[in-house]
PDB file of C-alpha atoms and ligand atoms in Angstrom:
ATOM      1  CA  UNK A   1      37.347 -23.253 -45.224  1.00 51.00           C
ATOM      2  CA  UNK A   2      36.960 -19.814 -43.925  1.00 58.00           C
ATOM      3  CA  UNK A   3      39.011 -19.003 -41.155  1.00 64.00           C
ATOM      4  CA  UNK A   4      37.573 -18.480 -37.557  1.00 81.00           C
ATOM      5  CA  UNK A   5      33.642 -18.629 -37.199  1.00 94.00           C
ATOM      6  CA  UNK A   6      31.295 -15.848 -36.895  1.00 96.00           C
ATOM      7  CA  UNK A   7      28.171 -16.961 -34.932  1.00 98.00           C
ATOM      8  CA  UNK A   8      25.121 -15.682 -33.478  1.00 98.00           C
ATOM      9  CA  UNK A   9      23.382 -17.745 -30.575  1.00 97.00           C
ATOM     10  CA  UNK A  10      19.781 -17.234 -29.778  1.00 96.00           C
ATOM     11  CA  UNK A  11      18.110 -19.328 -27.248  1.00 94.00           C
ATOM     12  CA  UNK A  12      15.744 -19.300 -24.283  1.00 92.00           C
ATOM     13  CA  UNK A  13      16.906 -19.274 -20.601  1.00 89.00           C
ATOM     14  CA  UNK A  14      17.496 -22.794 -19.798  1.00 90.00           C
ATOM     15  CA  UNK A  15      18.425 -23.842 -23.226  1.00 94.00           C
ATOM     16  CA  UNK A  16      21.938 -24.443 -22.269  1.00 91.00           C
ATOM     17  CA  UNK A  17      23.128 -21.611 -24.476  1.00 93.00           C
ATOM     18  CA  UNK A  18      25.991 -20.506 -21.975  1.00 88.00           C
ATOM     19  CA  UNK A  19      27.395 -24.070 -21.564  1.00 89.00           C
ATOM     20  CA  UNK A  20      27.250 -24.461 -25.505  1.00 95.00           C
ATOM     21  CA  UNK A  21      28.849 -21.027 -26.097  1.00 95.00           C
ATOM     22  CA  UNK A  22      31.771 -21.854 -23.858  1.00 92.00           C
ATOM     23  CA  UNK A  23      32.377 -25.329 -25.948  1.00 94.00           C
ATOM     24  CA  UNK A  24      31.879 -23.737 -29.139  1.00 96.00           C
ATOM     25  CA  UNK A  25      34.323 -21.008 -28.206  1.00 95.00           C
ATOM     26  CA  UNK A  26      37.014 -23.664 -27.309  1.00 94.00           C
ATOM     27  CA  UNK A  27      36.070 -25.638 -30.340  1.00 95.00           C
ATOM     28  CA  UNK A  28      36.727 -22.843 -32.964  1.00 95.00           C
ATOM     29  CA  UNK A  29      38.922 -20.892 -30.866  1.00 94.00           C
ATOM     30  CA  UNK A  30      37.029 -17.492 -31.068  1.00 96.00           C
ATOM     31  CA  UNK A  31      36.061 -15.333 -28.482  1.00 96.00           C
ATOM     32  CA  UNK A  32      32.658 -15.725 -26.674  1.00 96.00           C
ATOM     33  CA  UNK A  33      31.275 -12.321 -26.559  1.00 96.00           C
ATOM     34  CA  UNK A  34      28.276 -11.906 -24.207  1.00 94.00           C
ATOM     35  CA  UNK A  35      26.701  -8.511 -23.843  1.00 95.00           C
ATOM     36  CA  UNK A  36      25.155  -9.276 -20.482  1.00 90.00           C
ATOM     37  CA  UNK A  37      28.855 -10.134 -19.160  1.00 90.00           C
ATOM     38  CA  UNK A  38      30.339  -6.760 -20.597  1.00 94.00           C
ATOM     39  CA  UNK A  39      27.203  -4.907 -18.808  1.00 93.00           C
ATOM     40  CA  UNK A  40      27.885  -7.050 -15.509  1.00 90.00           C
ATOM     41  CA  UNK A  41      31.707  -6.128 -15.696  1.00 93.00           C
ATOM     42  CA  UNK A  42      30.644  -2.392 -16.058  1.00 93.00           C
ATOM     43  CA  UNK A  43      28.292  -2.597 -13.042  1.00 92.00           C
ATOM     44  CA  UNK A  44      31.042  -4.300 -11.083  1.00 92.00           C
ATOM     45  CA  UNK A  45      33.661  -1.563 -11.976  1.00 95.00           C
ATOM     46  CA  UNK A  46      31.309   1.175 -10.656  1.00 93.00           C
ATOM     47  CA  UNK A  47      31.350   3.368 -13.406  1.00 92.00           C
ATOM     48  CA  UNK A  48      28.828   6.032 -14.414  1.00 93.00           C
ATOM     49  CA  UNK A  49      27.490   3.797 -17.399  1.00 93.00           C
ATOM     50  CA  UNK A  50      27.791   0.856 -14.995  1.00 94.00           C
ATOM     51  CA  UNK A  51      25.385   2.590 -12.550  1.00 94.00           C
ATOM     52  CA  UNK A  52      22.940   3.475 -15.252  1.00 93.00           C
ATOM     53  CA  UNK A  53      23.230   0.038 -16.804  1.00 92.00           C
ATOM     54  CA  UNK A  54      22.382  -1.635 -13.383  1.00 91.00           C
ATOM     55  CA  UNK A  55      19.166   0.297 -13.072  1.00 91.00           C
ATOM     56  CA  UNK A  56      18.183  -0.911 -16.572  1.00 90.00           C
ATOM     57  CA  UNK A  57      19.082  -4.395 -16.033  1.00 86.00           C
ATOM     58  CA  UNK A  58      17.310  -4.579 -12.498  1.00 84.00           C
ATOM     59  CA  UNK A  59      14.142  -3.186 -13.936  1.00 82.00           C
ATOM     60  CA  UNK A  60      14.165  -6.088 -16.434  1.00 79.00           C
ATOM     61  CA  UNK A  61      14.415  -3.483 -19.409  1.00 84.00           C
ATOM     62  CA  UNK A  62      16.747  -3.335 -22.328  1.00 89.00           C
ATOM     63  CA  UNK A  63      19.761  -0.987 -22.504  1.00 94.00           C
ATOM     64  CA  UNK A  64      19.311   1.382 -25.610  1.00 95.00           C
ATOM     65  CA  UNK A  65      20.186   0.245 -29.175  1.00 96.00           C
ATOM     66  CA  UNK A  66      22.580   2.954 -29.510  1.00 96.00           C
ATOM     67  CA  UNK A  67      24.611   2.153 -26.469  1.00 95.00           C
ATOM     68  CA  UNK A  68      24.768  -1.604 -27.336  1.00 96.00           C
ATOM     69  CA  UNK A  69      25.639  -1.247 -30.846  1.00 97.00           C
ATOM     70  CA  UNK A  70      28.523   1.322 -29.731  1.00 96.00           C
ATOM     71  CA  UNK A  71      29.718  -1.490 -27.346  1.00 96.00           C
ATOM     72  CA  UNK A  72      29.668  -4.165 -29.763  1.00 96.00           C
ATOM     73  CA  UNK A  73      31.058  -2.055 -32.626  1.00 95.00           C
ATOM     74  CA  UNK A  74      34.175  -1.358 -30.249  1.00 95.00           C
ATOM     75  CA  UNK A  75      34.366  -5.053 -29.235  1.00 95.00           C
ATOM     76  CA  UNK A  76      34.406  -6.467 -32.963  1.00 95.00           C
ATOM     77  CA  UNK A  77      37.153  -4.167 -33.843  1.00 93.00           C
ATOM     78  CA  UNK A  78      39.627  -5.820 -31.542  1.00 94.00           C
ATOM     79  CA  UNK A  79      42.474  -7.943 -33.109  1.00 91.00           C
ATOM     80  CA  UNK A  80      41.165 -11.297 -31.661  1.00 91.00           C
ATOM     81  CA  UNK A  81      37.493 -10.853 -33.346  1.00 92.00           C
ATOM     82  CA  UNK A  82      38.831  -9.333 -36.634  1.00 88.00           C
ATOM     83  CA  UNK A  83      41.382 -12.128 -36.788  1.00 87.00           C
ATOM     84  CA  UNK A  84      39.680 -14.970 -35.714  1.00 92.00           C
ATOM     85  CA  UNK A  85      35.877 -14.571 -35.498  1.00 95.00           C
ATOM     86  CA  UNK A  86      33.212 -14.436 -32.565  1.00 97.00           C
ATOM     87  CA  UNK A  87      30.329 -16.161 -30.856  1.00 97.00           C
ATOM     88  CA  UNK A  88      27.645 -13.583 -29.795  1.00 97.00           C
ATOM     89  CA  UNK A  89      25.699 -14.236 -26.971  1.00 95.00           C
ATOM     90  CA  UNK A  90      22.780 -11.720 -25.915  1.00 94.00           C
ATOM     91  CA  UNK A  91      23.248  -9.722 -29.121  1.00 96.00           C
ATOM     92  CA  UNK A  92      21.335  -8.858 -31.321  1.00 97.00           C
ATOM     93  CA  UNK A  93      18.382  -8.381 -28.879  1.00 94.00           C
ATOM     94  CA  UNK A  94      16.225  -6.291 -31.181  1.00 93.00           C
ATOM     95  CA  UNK A  95      15.801  -5.991 -35.230  1.00 95.00           C
ATOM     96  CA  UNK A  96      17.563  -2.666 -35.017  1.00 96.00           C
ATOM     97  CA  UNK A  97      20.471  -4.401 -33.587  1.00 97.00           C
ATOM     98  CA  UNK A  98      20.437  -7.085 -36.129  1.00 97.00           C
ATOM     99  CA  UNK A  99      20.637  -4.555 -38.884  1.00 97.00           C
ATOM    100  CA  UNK A 100      23.410  -2.809 -37.171  1.00 97.00           C
ATOM    101  CA  UNK A 101      25.336  -6.006 -36.912  1.00 97.00           C
ATOM    102  CA  UNK A 102      24.693  -6.575 -40.742  1.00 96.00           C
ATOM    103  CA  UNK A 103      26.401  -3.228 -41.369  1.00 96.00           C
ATOM    104  CA  UNK A 104      29.198  -3.725 -38.905  1.00 95.00           C
ATOM    105  CA  UNK A 105      30.115  -7.213 -40.390  1.00 94.00           C
ATOM    106  CA  UNK A 106      30.018  -6.246 -44.061  1.00 92.00           C
ATOM    107  CA  UNK A 107      31.264  -7.513 -46.444  1.00 90.00           C
ATOM    108  CA  UNK A 108      31.614 -11.162 -45.040  1.00 89.00           C
ATOM    109  CA  UNK A 109      28.631 -10.949 -42.586  1.00 93.00           C
ATOM    110  CA  UNK A 110      28.113 -13.724 -40.055  1.00 96.00           C
ATOM    111  CA  UNK A 111      28.233 -17.601 -40.954  1.00 95.00           C
ATOM    112  CA  UNK A 112      24.907 -18.598 -39.141  1.00 97.00           C
ATOM    113  CA  UNK A 113      22.425 -17.522 -36.621  1.00 98.00           C
ATOM    114  CA  UNK A 114      21.490 -20.507 -34.463  1.00 98.00           C
ATOM    115  CA  UNK A 115      18.233 -20.795 -32.442  1.00 97.00           C
ATOM    116  CA  UNK A 116      18.749 -23.370 -29.820  1.00 97.00           C
ATOM    117  CA  UNK A 117      15.389 -24.458 -29.708  1.00 96.00           C
ATOM    118  CA  UNK A 118      13.815 -25.876 -26.279  1.00 96.00           C
ATOM    119  CA  UNK A 119      10.111 -25.824 -25.671  1.00 94.00           C
ATOM    120  CA  UNK A 120       9.012 -23.424 -23.095  1.00 94.00           C
ATOM    121  CA  UNK A 121       7.558 -26.099 -20.708  1.00 94.00           C
ATOM    122  CA  UNK A 122      10.838 -27.787 -20.741  1.00 94.00           C
ATOM    123  CA  UNK A 123      12.772 -24.588 -20.068  1.00 94.00           C
ATOM    124  CA  UNK A 124      10.786 -23.761 -17.103  1.00 93.00           C
ATOM    125  CA  UNK A 125      11.347 -27.172 -15.847  1.00 93.00           C
ATOM    126  CA  UNK A 126      14.963 -27.128 -16.067  1.00 92.00           C
ATOM    127  CA  UNK A 127      15.266 -23.533 -14.661  1.00 92.00           C
ATOM    128  CA  UNK A 128      13.136 -24.537 -11.740  1.00 93.00           C
ATOM    129  CA  UNK A 129      15.591 -27.454 -11.194  1.00 94.00           C
ATOM    130  CA  UNK A 130      18.771 -25.459 -11.521  1.00 91.00           C
ATOM    131  CA  UNK A 131      21.507 -25.155  -9.089  1.00 94.00           C
ATOM    132  CA  UNK A 132      24.592 -22.971  -9.709  1.00 91.00           C
ATOM    133  CA  UNK A 133      27.900 -22.527  -8.066  1.00 92.00           C
ATOM    134  CA  UNK A 134      28.164 -19.122  -6.369  1.00 90.00           C
ATOM    135  CA  UNK A 135      31.650 -18.802  -7.181  1.00 92.00           C
ATOM    136  CA  UNK A 136      32.644 -20.078 -10.767  1.00 89.00           C
ATOM    137  CA  UNK A 137      28.982 -20.443 -12.078  1.00 82.00           C
ATOM    138  CA  UNK A 138      29.089 -24.072 -13.028  1.00 86.00           C
ATOM    139  CA  UNK A 139      25.462 -25.341 -13.454  1.00 85.00           C
ATOM    140  CA  UNK A 140      24.083 -28.507 -11.911  1.00 91.00           C
ATOM    141  CA  UNK A 141      20.362 -29.589 -11.435  1.00 91.00           C
ATOM    142  CA  UNK A 142      18.397 -31.272  -8.660  1.00 93.00           C
ATOM    143  CA  UNK A 143      18.395 -34.393 -10.814  1.00 90.00           C
ATOM    144  CA  UNK A 144      22.213 -33.967 -11.522  1.00 91.00           C
ATOM    145  CA  UNK A 145      23.569 -32.288  -8.368  1.00 96.00           C
ATOM    146  CA  UNK A 146      27.256 -32.161  -7.314  1.00 97.00           C
ATOM    147  CA  UNK A 147      28.979 -35.335  -6.286  1.00 97.00           C
ATOM    148  CA  UNK A 148      29.691 -34.177  -2.641  1.00 96.00           C
ATOM    149  CA  UNK A 149      26.437 -32.446  -1.238  1.00 95.00           C
ATOM    150  CA  UNK A 150      26.261 -28.682  -2.284  1.00 96.00           C
ATOM    151  CA  UNK A 151      30.087 -28.430  -2.961  1.00 97.00           C
ATOM    152  CA  UNK A 152      31.136 -27.618  -6.369  1.00 97.00           C
ATOM    153  CA  UNK A 153      32.891 -30.354  -8.360  1.00 97.00           C
ATOM    154  CA  UNK A 154      34.813 -27.971 -10.246  1.00 95.00           C
ATOM    155  CA  UNK A 155      36.041 -25.190  -7.634  1.00 97.00           C
ATOM    156  CA  UNK A 156      34.684 -26.392  -4.249  1.00 97.00           C
ATOM    157  CA  UNK A 157      32.411 -23.333  -4.206  1.00 96.00           C
ATOM    158  CA  UNK A 158      28.921 -23.316  -2.631  1.00 97.00           C
ATOM    159  CA  UNK A 159      26.249 -24.635  -4.688  1.00 97.00           C
ATOM    160  CA  UNK A 160      22.935 -22.580  -4.617  1.00 95.00           C
ATOM    161  CA  UNK A 161      19.411 -22.262  -6.083  1.00 91.00           C
ATOM    162  CA  UNK A 162      19.666 -18.711  -7.634  1.00 82.00           C
ATOM    163  CA  UNK A 163      17.370 -16.168  -5.686  1.00 78.00           C
ATOM    164  CA  UNK A 164      15.882 -14.991  -8.990  1.00 75.00           C
ATOM    165  CA  UNK A 165      14.922 -18.693 -10.180  1.00 82.00           C
ATOM    166  CA  UNK A 166      11.464 -18.482  -8.497  1.00 87.00           C
ATOM    167  CA  UNK A 167       8.735 -19.404 -10.669  1.00 91.00           C
ATOM    168  CA  UNK A 168       7.065 -16.082 -11.143  1.00 89.00           C
ATOM    169  CA  UNK A 169      10.450 -14.513 -12.017  1.00 86.00           C
ATOM    170  CA  UNK A 170      11.363 -17.380 -14.572  1.00 89.00           C
ATOM    171  CA  UNK A 171       8.103 -16.748 -16.222  1.00 91.00           C
ATOM    172  CA  UNK A 172       8.601 -13.102 -16.485  1.00 86.00           C
ATOM    173  CA  UNK A 173      11.842 -13.686 -18.121  1.00 86.00           C
ATOM    174  CA  UNK A 174      10.541 -16.368 -20.560  1.00 91.00           C
ATOM    175  CA  UNK A 175       7.940 -13.882 -21.579  1.00 91.00           C
ATOM    176  CA  UNK A 176      10.397 -11.164 -22.374  1.00 87.00           C
ATOM    177  CA  UNK A 177      12.674 -13.417 -24.265  1.00 90.00           C
ATOM    178  CA  UNK A 178       9.392 -14.216 -26.289  1.00 90.00           C
ATOM    179  CA  UNK A 179       8.687 -10.656 -26.822  1.00 90.00           C
ATOM    180  CA  UNK A 180      12.432  -9.879 -27.846  1.00 87.00           C
ATOM    181  CA  UNK A 181      13.426 -12.767 -29.953  1.00 87.00           C
ATOM    182  CA  UNK A 182      10.373 -14.012 -32.049  1.00 86.00           C
ATOM    183  CA  UNK A 183      10.921 -10.881 -34.422  1.00 93.00           C
ATOM    184  CA  UNK A 184      14.791 -11.583 -34.520  1.00 95.00           C
ATOM    185  CA  UNK A 185      14.252 -15.191 -35.419  1.00 95.00           C
ATOM    186  CA  UNK A 186      12.034 -14.222 -38.369  1.00 95.00           C
ATOM    187  CA  UNK A 187      14.599 -11.573 -39.330  1.00 97.00           C
ATOM    188  CA  UNK A 188      17.444 -13.952 -39.602  1.00 97.00           C
ATOM    189  CA  UNK A 189      15.154 -16.701 -41.309  1.00 97.00           C
ATOM    190  CA  UNK A 190      13.966 -14.275 -43.943  1.00 97.00           C
ATOM    191  CA  UNK A 191      17.464 -13.811 -44.849  1.00 96.00           C
ATOM    192  CA  UNK A 192      18.340 -17.444 -44.903  1.00 96.00           C
ATOM    193  CA  UNK A 193      20.760 -17.080 -42.008  1.00 96.00           C
ATOM    194  CA  UNK A 194      19.001 -19.163 -39.290  1.00 97.00           C
ATOM    195  CA  UNK A 195      19.539 -22.720 -38.240  1.00 97.00           C
ATOM    196  CA  UNK A 196      17.289 -24.311 -35.506  1.00 97.00           C
ATOM    197  CA  UNK A 197      18.991 -26.997 -33.336  1.00 98.00           C
ATOM    198  CA  UNK A 198      17.260 -28.964 -30.848  1.00 97.00           C
ATOM    199  CA  UNK A 199      18.418 -28.411 -27.350  1.00 97.00           C
ATOM    200  CA  UNK A 200      17.020 -31.583 -25.950  1.00 94.00           C
ATOM    201  CA  UNK A 201      19.340 -34.286 -24.766  1.00 92.00           C
ATOM    202  CA  UNK A 202      22.914 -34.637 -23.394  1.00 91.00           C
ATOM    203  CA  UNK A 203      25.061 -31.482 -23.533  1.00 91.00           C
ATOM    204  CA  UNK A 204      27.555 -33.546 -25.729  1.00 96.00           C
ATOM    205  CA  UNK A 205      24.979 -34.588 -28.246  1.00 98.00           C
ATOM    206  CA  UNK A 206      23.702 -30.793 -28.703  1.00 97.00           C
ATOM    207  CA  UNK A 207      27.377 -29.709 -29.203  1.00 98.00           C
ATOM    208  CA  UNK A 208      27.771 -32.308 -31.931  1.00 98.00           C
ATOM    209  CA  UNK A 209      24.346 -31.215 -33.534  1.00 98.00           C
ATOM    210  CA  UNK A 210      25.725 -27.682 -33.594  1.00 98.00           C
ATOM    211  CA  UNK A 211      29.268 -28.269 -34.756  1.00 97.00           C
ATOM    212  CA  UNK A 212      27.738 -30.477 -37.771  1.00 97.00           C
ATOM    213  CA  UNK A 213      25.138 -27.618 -38.662  1.00 97.00           C
ATOM    214  CA  UNK A 214      27.909 -24.768 -38.326  1.00 97.00           C
ATOM    215  CA  UNK A 215      30.414 -26.622 -40.448  1.00 95.00           C
ATOM    216  CA  UNK A 216      27.846 -27.517 -43.221  1.00 95.00           C
ATOM    217  CA  UNK A 217      27.008 -23.647 -43.097  1.00 93.00           C
ATOM    218  CA  UNK A 218      30.830 -22.702 -43.353  1.00 91.00           C
ATOM    219  CA  UNK A 219      31.466 -25.149 -46.140  1.00 87.00           C
ATOM    220  CA  UNK A 220      33.885 -27.096 -44.114  1.00 65.00           C
TER     221      UNK A 220
HETATM  222  P1  AMP B 301      21.799 -11.469 -20.380  1.00 84.61           P
HETATM  223  O1  AMP B 301      22.869 -11.907 -19.605  1.00 84.61           O
HETATM  224  O2  AMP B 301      22.179 -11.595 -21.901  1.00 84.61           O
HETATM  225  O3  AMP B 301      20.429 -11.990 -19.920  1.00 84.61           O
HETATM  226  O4  AMP B 301      21.505  -9.979 -20.251  1.00 84.61           O
HETATM  227  C1  AMP B 301      21.390  -9.303 -19.075  1.00 84.61           C
HETATM  228  C2  AMP B 301      20.695  -7.991 -19.106  1.00 84.61           C
HETATM  229  O5  AMP B 301      21.629  -7.007 -19.985  1.00 84.61           O
HETATM  230  C3  AMP B 301      19.482  -8.010 -20.028  1.00 84.61           C
HETATM  231  O6  AMP B 301      18.374  -8.191 -19.219  1.00 84.61           O
HETATM  232  C4  AMP B 301      19.589  -6.531 -20.478  1.00 84.61           C
HETATM  233  O7  AMP B 301      19.159  -5.569 -19.326  1.00 84.61           O
HETATM  234  C5  AMP B 301      20.869  -6.468 -20.780  1.00 84.61           C
HETATM  235  N1  AMP B 301      21.394  -6.626 -22.047  1.00 84.61           N
HETATM  236  C6  AMP B 301      22.174  -7.661 -22.646  1.00 84.61           C
HETATM  237  N2  AMP B 301      22.540  -7.634 -23.851  1.00 84.61           N
HETATM  238  C7  AMP B 301      21.534  -6.517 -24.341  1.00 84.61           C
HETATM  239  C8  AMP B 301      21.485  -6.196 -25.672  1.00 84.61           C
HETATM  240  N3  AMP B 301      22.055  -6.630 -26.738  1.00 84.61           N
HETATM  241  N4  AMP B 301      20.532  -5.171 -26.033  1.00 84.61           N
HETATM  242  C9  AMP B 301      19.958  -4.508 -24.683  1.00 84.61           C
HETATM  243  N5  AMP B 301      20.268  -4.878 -23.399  1.00 84.61           N
HETATM  244  C10 AMP B 301      20.931  -5.980 -23.292  1.00 84.61           C
END
């Protein structure tokens, strides 16, 4: 078996992508690289770049391909990713980024790109019911709330309904995802690199499906 795992995860907001990336990162002992998290860290640091990134993110637009490819190139060049592999979350977002990823990971490439598939109606339903810990980010829902009121089971923080989880904002985010990601799914599919995994069901079942498909691709 090849050491490490080199994975791309695609999936609508609400598909459970963040939860599954965390689990896969532990299972394969590889870093979970979220370009959204990298940008949010730059915003928190208050750098010039962070200020520009914040404006773009607040407007719901994409940071330019050149900038994102530069960030990822630098991240993929670190010892942990070179030695063990990676799970990419939020990259690529455009076909130009997918082509750049192909160049950056030559000759071995990635093992598989996974589309964590959840129908749009189900995603909308999950996002409207979503509750999140303001401190540690643990997700809950109105159907499966924390054990004691609105206090996080994990860290004791306040569990809240996110301000941007209004129906209008959720629909805008889902529309944008459709526009961005449909061409990427065809791009990976056309190269025989795509695996579609059903995101319905208990998170443990989804993790098991993912690991089975990834191991099959990696010849484990
Ligand atoms: P996310 O947390 O993945 O939803 O990303 C939050 C925001 O960061 C996005 O709405 C974009 O503005 C920006 N962003 C994250 N990843 C990328 C990317 N690969 N290309 C362009 N913009 C990105």
